[in-house]
Short mmCIF file of C-alpha atoms and ligand atoms in Angstrom, two decimals:
data_model
loop_
_atom_site.label_atom_id
_atom_site.label_comp_id
_atom_site.label_asym_id
_atom_site.label_seq_id
_atom_site.Cartn_x
_atom_site.Cartn_y
_atom_site.Cartn_z
CA MET A 15 70.33 -49.69 -55.86
CA SER A 16 68.54 -52.41 -57.93
CA PRO A 17 70.44 -55.77 -57.76
CA ALA A 18 72.50 -56.43 -61.05
CA ALA A 19 70.44 -58.34 -63.59
CA PHE A 20 70.62 -62.09 -64.18
CA VAL A 21 68.08 -63.09 -66.90
CA THR A 22 68.28 -66.28 -68.42
CA ARG A 23 65.54 -68.47 -70.58
CA PHE A 24 64.43 -71.72 -71.93
CA ALA A 25 63.21 -71.53 -75.40
CA PRO A 26 61.72 -74.59 -76.85
CA SER A 27 59.95 -74.98 -79.89
CA PRO A 28 56.26 -76.55 -79.56
CA THR A 29 57.11 -79.12 -82.40
CA GLY A 30 56.97 -82.17 -80.30
CA TYR A 31 56.88 -83.31 -76.68
CA LEU A 32 59.67 -82.30 -74.41
CA HIS A 33 62.23 -85.09 -73.46
CA ARG A 34 64.86 -85.65 -70.64
CA GLY A 35 67.38 -83.41 -72.66
CA HIS A 36 64.85 -80.47 -72.47
CA ALA A 37 64.28 -81.08 -68.77
CA PHE A 38 67.87 -80.83 -68.04
CA SER A 39 68.26 -77.67 -70.24
CA ALA A 40 65.20 -76.04 -68.41
CA LEU A 41 66.55 -77.28 -64.91
CA THR A 42 69.89 -75.97 -65.64
CA ALA A 43 68.56 -72.47 -66.51
CA CYS A 44 65.92 -72.23 -63.86
CA GLN A 45 68.46 -73.33 -61.16
CA ALA A 46 71.04 -70.85 -62.54
CA ALA A 47 68.57 -68.03 -61.98
CA ARG A 48 67.63 -69.32 -58.50
CA ASP A 49 71.37 -69.28 -57.80
CA ALA A 50 72.01 -65.92 -58.98
CA ALA A 51 69.01 -64.68 -56.72
CA ASN A 52 70.50 -66.36 -53.79
CA GLU A 53 73.76 -64.49 -54.52
CA GLY A 54 71.92 -61.07 -54.55
CA LEU A 55 71.38 -60.82 -58.34
CA SER A 56 67.85 -60.42 -59.75
CA GLY A 57 67.83 -64.04 -60.98
CA ARG A 58 64.92 -64.21 -63.48
CA PHE A 59 63.91 -67.31 -65.44
CA LEU A 60 61.85 -66.75 -68.71
CA LEU A 61 60.11 -69.26 -70.90
CA ARG A 62 60.01 -68.47 -74.56
CA LEU A 63 58.19 -70.52 -77.21
CA GLU A 64 60.02 -70.45 -80.57
CA ASP A 65 56.75 -71.15 -82.73
CA ILE A 66 57.70 -69.18 -85.98
CA ASP A 67 57.20 -72.30 -88.05
CA ALA A 68 53.40 -72.59 -88.19
CA THR A 69 53.48 -75.88 -90.26
CA ARG A 70 55.30 -77.86 -87.47
CA CYS A 71 54.19 -76.16 -84.35
CA ARG A 72 50.91 -77.58 -82.64
CA PRO A 73 48.79 -76.13 -79.82
CA GLN A 74 48.80 -79.70 -78.12
CA PHE A 75 52.71 -79.40 -77.75
CA GLU A 76 52.56 -75.83 -76.43
CA ALA A 77 50.00 -77.01 -73.80
CA ALA A 78 52.27 -79.86 -72.94
CA ILE A 79 55.36 -77.76 -72.40
CA TYR A 80 53.62 -75.77 -69.82
CA GLU A 81 52.30 -78.98 -68.22
CA ASP A 82 55.53 -80.91 -68.34
CA LEU A 83 57.61 -77.93 -66.87
CA ALA A 84 55.21 -77.37 -64.29
CA TRP A 85 55.32 -81.03 -63.24
CA LEU A 86 59.04 -80.65 -63.09
CA GLY A 87 58.38 -78.00 -60.58
CA LEU A 88 59.67 -75.13 -62.62
CA HIS A 89 58.29 -71.54 -62.25
CA TRP A 90 58.61 -68.95 -65.23
CA GLU A 91 57.65 -65.26 -65.41
CA GLN A 92 54.48 -64.39 -67.37
CA PRO A 93 53.55 -63.61 -70.00
CA VAL A 94 55.48 -66.00 -71.94
CA ARG A 95 56.79 -64.66 -75.14
CA ARG A 96 55.59 -66.38 -78.22
CA GLN A 97 57.61 -65.56 -81.30
CA SER A 98 54.62 -65.88 -83.61
CA GLU A 99 53.14 -62.84 -82.10
CA HIS A 100 56.11 -60.74 -82.71
CA MET A 101 56.81 -61.01 -86.36
CA ALA A 102 56.72 -57.23 -86.64
CA ASP A 103 59.87 -57.05 -84.35
CA TYR A 104 61.72 -59.62 -86.62
CA GLY A 105 60.67 -57.60 -89.78
CA ALA A 106 62.02 -54.29 -88.51
CA ALA A 107 65.46 -55.90 -87.77
CA LEU A 108 65.56 -57.55 -91.07
CA ARG A 109 64.51 -54.30 -92.92
CA ASP A 110 67.39 -52.56 -90.92
CA LEU A 111 70.04 -55.03 -92.18
CA SER A 112 68.75 -55.00 -95.82
CA GLU A 113 68.55 -51.30 -95.85
CA ARG A 114 72.26 -51.53 -94.97
CA GLY A 115 73.02 -53.79 -97.86
CA LEU A 116 73.73 -56.75 -95.53
CA THR A 117 71.37 -59.01 -96.94
CA TYR A 118 70.30 -60.66 -100.27
CA ARG A 119 67.41 -62.45 -101.84
CA CYS A 120 68.00 -66.08 -102.36
CA PHE A 121 65.76 -68.05 -104.66
CA ARG A 122 67.60 -71.36 -104.58
CA THR A 123 65.77 -74.34 -103.63
CA ARG A 124 67.21 -76.77 -100.74
CA ARG A 125 68.55 -78.87 -103.46
CA GLU A 126 70.28 -76.05 -105.31
CA VAL A 127 71.73 -74.78 -101.97
CA ALA A 128 73.12 -78.34 -101.30
CA GLU A 129 74.59 -78.71 -104.76
CA ALA A 130 76.17 -75.25 -104.44
CA ILE A 131 78.06 -76.25 -101.25
CA GLU A 132 79.26 -79.48 -102.76
CA SER A 133 80.54 -77.87 -105.88
CA ALA A 134 82.55 -75.14 -103.75
CA PRO A 135 86.31 -75.37 -103.92
CA HIS A 136 86.91 -76.56 -100.43
CA GLY A 137 84.43 -79.39 -100.60
CA ALA A 138 81.30 -80.40 -98.96
CA MET A 139 82.15 -79.17 -95.47
CA GLU A 140 81.72 -75.41 -96.88
CA ALA A 141 79.00 -73.33 -95.46
CA PHE A 142 76.92 -71.71 -98.18
CA ARG A 143 78.03 -68.46 -99.69
CA GLY A 144 76.02 -66.96 -102.37
CA GLY A 145 75.41 -63.24 -103.17
CA PRO A 146 72.64 -61.29 -104.79
CA LEU A 147 71.67 -61.96 -108.49
CA PRO A 148 72.39 -59.38 -110.85
CA ALA A 149 69.68 -56.60 -110.48
CA ASP A 150 67.58 -57.21 -113.70
CA GLU A 151 67.27 -60.98 -113.07
CA GLU A 152 66.40 -60.48 -109.36
CA GLU A 153 63.64 -57.88 -110.32
CA ALA A 154 62.33 -60.22 -112.98
CA ARG A 155 61.97 -63.13 -110.58
CA VAL A 156 60.49 -60.99 -107.93
CA GLU A 157 58.04 -59.70 -110.27
CA ALA A 158 57.12 -63.20 -111.53
CA GLY A 159 56.17 -64.06 -107.83
CA GLU A 160 59.05 -66.40 -107.28
CA ALA A 161 59.51 -67.28 -103.59
CA TYR A 162 62.97 -66.23 -102.04
CA ALA A 163 64.50 -66.40 -98.53
CA TRP A 164 66.55 -63.48 -97.09
CA ARG A 165 70.21 -64.36 -96.53
CA LEU A 166 72.90 -62.45 -94.53
CA SER A 167 75.65 -61.52 -96.65
CA LEU A 168 78.83 -62.39 -94.74
CA ASP A 169 81.07 -60.62 -97.42
CA ALA A 170 79.03 -57.26 -96.80
CA ALA A 171 78.86 -58.02 -92.96
CA GLU A 172 82.65 -58.44 -92.94
CA ARG A 173 83.00 -55.06 -94.75
CA ALA A 174 80.67 -53.35 -92.37
CA LEU A 175 82.50 -54.53 -89.28
CA GLY A 176 85.92 -54.33 -90.69
CA GLY A 177 86.49 -58.10 -90.12
CA PHE A 178 85.27 -60.28 -87.43
CA GLY A 179 88.25 -59.98 -84.90
CA ALA A 180 86.30 -58.03 -82.44
CA LEU A 181 83.36 -60.47 -82.13
CA THR A 182 84.05 -62.55 -78.90
CA PHE A 183 81.62 -63.89 -76.39
CA ASP A 184 82.16 -65.03 -72.79
CA GLU A 185 81.42 -68.96 -72.61
CA GLN A 186 80.76 -69.63 -69.03
CA GLY A 187 79.97 -73.30 -69.67
CA GLN A 188 81.59 -76.03 -71.82
CA GLY A 189 82.11 -75.20 -75.22
CA PRO A 190 83.71 -77.74 -77.66
CA ASN A 191 86.64 -79.46 -75.91
CA GLY A 192 85.44 -78.06 -72.61
CA LYS A 193 86.75 -74.63 -73.54
CA HIS A 194 85.53 -71.59 -71.68
CA GLY A 195 86.43 -67.91 -70.97
CA VAL A 196 86.51 -65.48 -73.85
CA ILE A 197 85.88 -67.16 -77.18
CA GLN A 198 86.58 -65.62 -80.74
CA ALA A 199 83.33 -66.00 -82.69
CA ARG A 200 83.86 -67.65 -86.23
CA PRO A 201 80.56 -66.58 -88.21
CA GLU A 202 82.15 -67.50 -91.37
CA LEU A 203 81.67 -71.27 -90.57
CA GLY A 204 77.99 -70.68 -90.63
CA GLY A 205 78.07 -69.21 -94.15
CA ASP A 206 75.28 -66.76 -95.40
CA VAL A 207 72.73 -67.91 -92.97
CA VAL A 208 69.02 -67.60 -93.80
CA LEU A 209 67.43 -64.56 -91.85
CA ALA A 210 63.97 -65.04 -93.33
CA ARG A 211 62.76 -68.22 -94.83
CA LYS A 212 60.60 -68.35 -97.87
CA ASP A 213 57.51 -69.63 -96.26
CA VAL A 214 57.90 -67.93 -92.73
CA GLY A 215 59.12 -64.57 -93.03
CA VAL A 216 61.91 -64.82 -90.26
CA ALA A 217 64.32 -67.67 -89.36
CA TYR A 218 65.69 -69.12 -86.19
CA HIS A 219 68.95 -66.88 -85.78
CA LEU A 220 67.29 -63.51 -86.29
CA ALA A 221 64.38 -64.29 -84.08
CA VAL A 222 66.56 -65.43 -81.25
CA VAL A 223 68.89 -62.33 -81.07
CA VAL A 224 66.05 -59.95 -81.22
CA ASP A 225 64.16 -61.79 -78.54
CA ASP A 226 67.23 -62.15 -76.19
CA ALA A 227 67.77 -58.44 -76.51
CA LEU A 228 64.20 -57.36 -76.34
CA GLN A 229 63.82 -59.68 -73.13
CA GLY A 230 66.93 -58.38 -71.57
CA VAL A 231 68.59 -61.79 -71.47
CA THR A 232 71.90 -61.46 -69.86
CA GLN A 233 72.94 -65.17 -69.98
CA VAL A 234 72.01 -67.90 -72.56
CA ILE A 235 71.83 -71.20 -71.03
CA ARG A 236 71.41 -74.09 -73.71
CA GLY A 237 72.84 -77.25 -75.17
CA GLN A 238 76.15 -77.60 -76.69
CA ASP A 239 74.31 -78.55 -79.77
CA LEU A 240 73.84 -74.81 -80.48
CA PHE A 241 77.39 -73.71 -79.90
CA ALA A 242 77.77 -73.20 -83.67
CA ALA A 243 74.50 -70.98 -83.50
CA THR A 244 76.15 -68.73 -80.97
CA HIS A 245 78.90 -67.82 -83.45
CA VAL A 246 76.41 -66.63 -85.98
CA GLN A 247 74.28 -64.99 -83.35
CA ARG A 248 77.25 -63.06 -82.17
CA LEU A 249 77.58 -61.56 -85.65
CA LEU A 250 73.97 -60.60 -85.77
CA GLN A 251 74.21 -58.85 -82.47
CA ALA A 252 77.17 -56.84 -83.76
CA LEU A 253 75.35 -55.70 -86.98
CA LEU A 254 71.97 -54.81 -84.99
CA ALA A 255 73.89 -53.11 -82.17
CA LEU A 256 72.27 -55.53 -79.67
CA PRO A 257 74.15 -56.38 -76.34
CA THR A 258 75.83 -59.72 -76.18
CA PRO A 259 74.72 -61.94 -73.43
CA ALA A 260 77.12 -64.40 -71.59
CA TYR A 261 76.56 -67.91 -72.89
CA ARG A 262 76.68 -71.34 -70.83
CA HIS A 263 76.48 -74.24 -73.12
CA HIS A 264 75.95 -77.38 -71.21
CA ARG A 265 76.76 -80.78 -71.92
CA LEU A 266 74.16 -83.06 -73.85
CA LEU A 267 72.47 -85.94 -72.17
CA THR A 268 72.50 -89.22 -73.94
CA GLY A 269 70.21 -92.21 -73.64
CA PRO A 270 71.13 -95.78 -73.02
CA ASP A 271 72.11 -96.22 -76.36
CA GLY A 272 74.95 -93.50 -76.25
CA LYS A 273 72.88 -91.12 -78.65
CA ARG A 274 71.65 -87.96 -77.55
CA TYR A 275 67.89 -87.44 -76.82
CA ALA A 276 65.89 -86.09 -79.79
CA LYS A 277 62.19 -85.45 -80.34
CA ARG A 278 61.74 -88.41 -82.47
CA ASP A 279 62.46 -91.01 -79.48
CA ARG A 280 58.81 -90.86 -78.35
CA ALA A 281 59.66 -93.40 -75.65
CA GLU A 282 61.59 -90.73 -73.61
CA THR A 283 59.20 -87.72 -73.57
CA LEU A 284 58.45 -86.47 -70.18
CA ARG A 285 54.74 -87.20 -70.55
CA ASP A 286 55.56 -90.76 -71.17
CA LEU A 287 57.75 -91.06 -68.14
CA ARG A 288 54.89 -89.32 -66.23
CA ALA A 289 52.48 -91.57 -67.39
CA SER A 290 54.78 -94.76 -66.52
CA GLY A 291 54.69 -93.40 -62.81
CA MET A 292 57.83 -91.55 -62.54
CA THR A 293 57.77 -88.78 -60.06
CA PRO A 294 59.37 -85.38 -60.68
CA GLN A 295 61.60 -85.92 -57.82
CA THR A 296 62.97 -88.94 -59.19
CA LEU A 297 63.66 -87.47 -62.57
CA ARG A 298 65.23 -84.34 -61.15
CA ALA A 299 67.41 -86.71 -59.08
CA GLU A 300 68.45 -88.51 -62.08
CA LEU A 301 69.39 -85.33 -63.99
CA GLY A 302 71.30 -84.14 -60.89
CA PHE A 303 68.97 -81.47 -59.41
N1 LIG B 408 64.28 -73.21 -80.08
C1 LIG B 408 65.73 -73.78 -79.87
C2 LIG B 408 65.69 -75.46 -79.64
O1 LIG B 408 64.42 -75.83 -79.33
C3 LIG B 408 66.53 -73.33 -78.94
C4 LIG B 408 66.92 -72.04 -78.86
C5 LIG B 408 68.00 -71.30 -78.09
O2 LIG B 408 68.02 -71.78 -77.10
O3 LIG B 408 68.57 -70.39 -78.56
O4 LIG B 408 66.40 -76.07 -79.86
#
């Protein structure tokens, strides 16, 4: 009998250099795959490049991801999946949802979306809920060549599934307040998320659920900053009849100023640490590996 599958991934976007927070995330995922292998599971660690946004991704950041992760002592399977090479997969998933009436074209600008959220009855915290335009107006705007995004219609999704009550996921790490175990997904908190951006043709949530399924990912290991994303992604998995992996959200590292590491803090990139003479052993030990 083949060993039970344990497949996890690290999925950075090549829009900047990796920092300590990325190192922690990648080490956590890689270590989990190794632990699984030691327990007799298949224990695979994948690297995926989330490079759908051609305007922000740069080849030098992609090259640096490979260099930095290798420097850290990580090994990942080949070939690396680059999302930009798989737009047809995301297009097929979008078409599937659209043909079932679960999406609508959204012509609003960012500012218009922000204004719509602010004027919603429950105030500024409300996530965006829109809906399709009247058919004749939509047709006229498409014909006029106006750009539009595709959004998921939560109302249509709720009708299609008969409610969101059955949408749960297994949290094996630390959700908000350290919660773990079976968690009820609340996709309504995300609003009508964008599935395909005006400029890019796909958007983050859709690409992630399609890839996690196609790559056979059984455990998503990533930072708590993506906890809200999991609720949305759980809904997309249900709508696309994709398997739901287990989730392990890990704590976020904070710098000396108490703020979490972000790409803009250039001083904390792995390549700068390396240039300053830090060894991978020191960094791994600092991060608890
Ligand atoms: N590409 C995302 C990021 O860099 C991570 C996506 C994920 O782990 O699902 O934050």
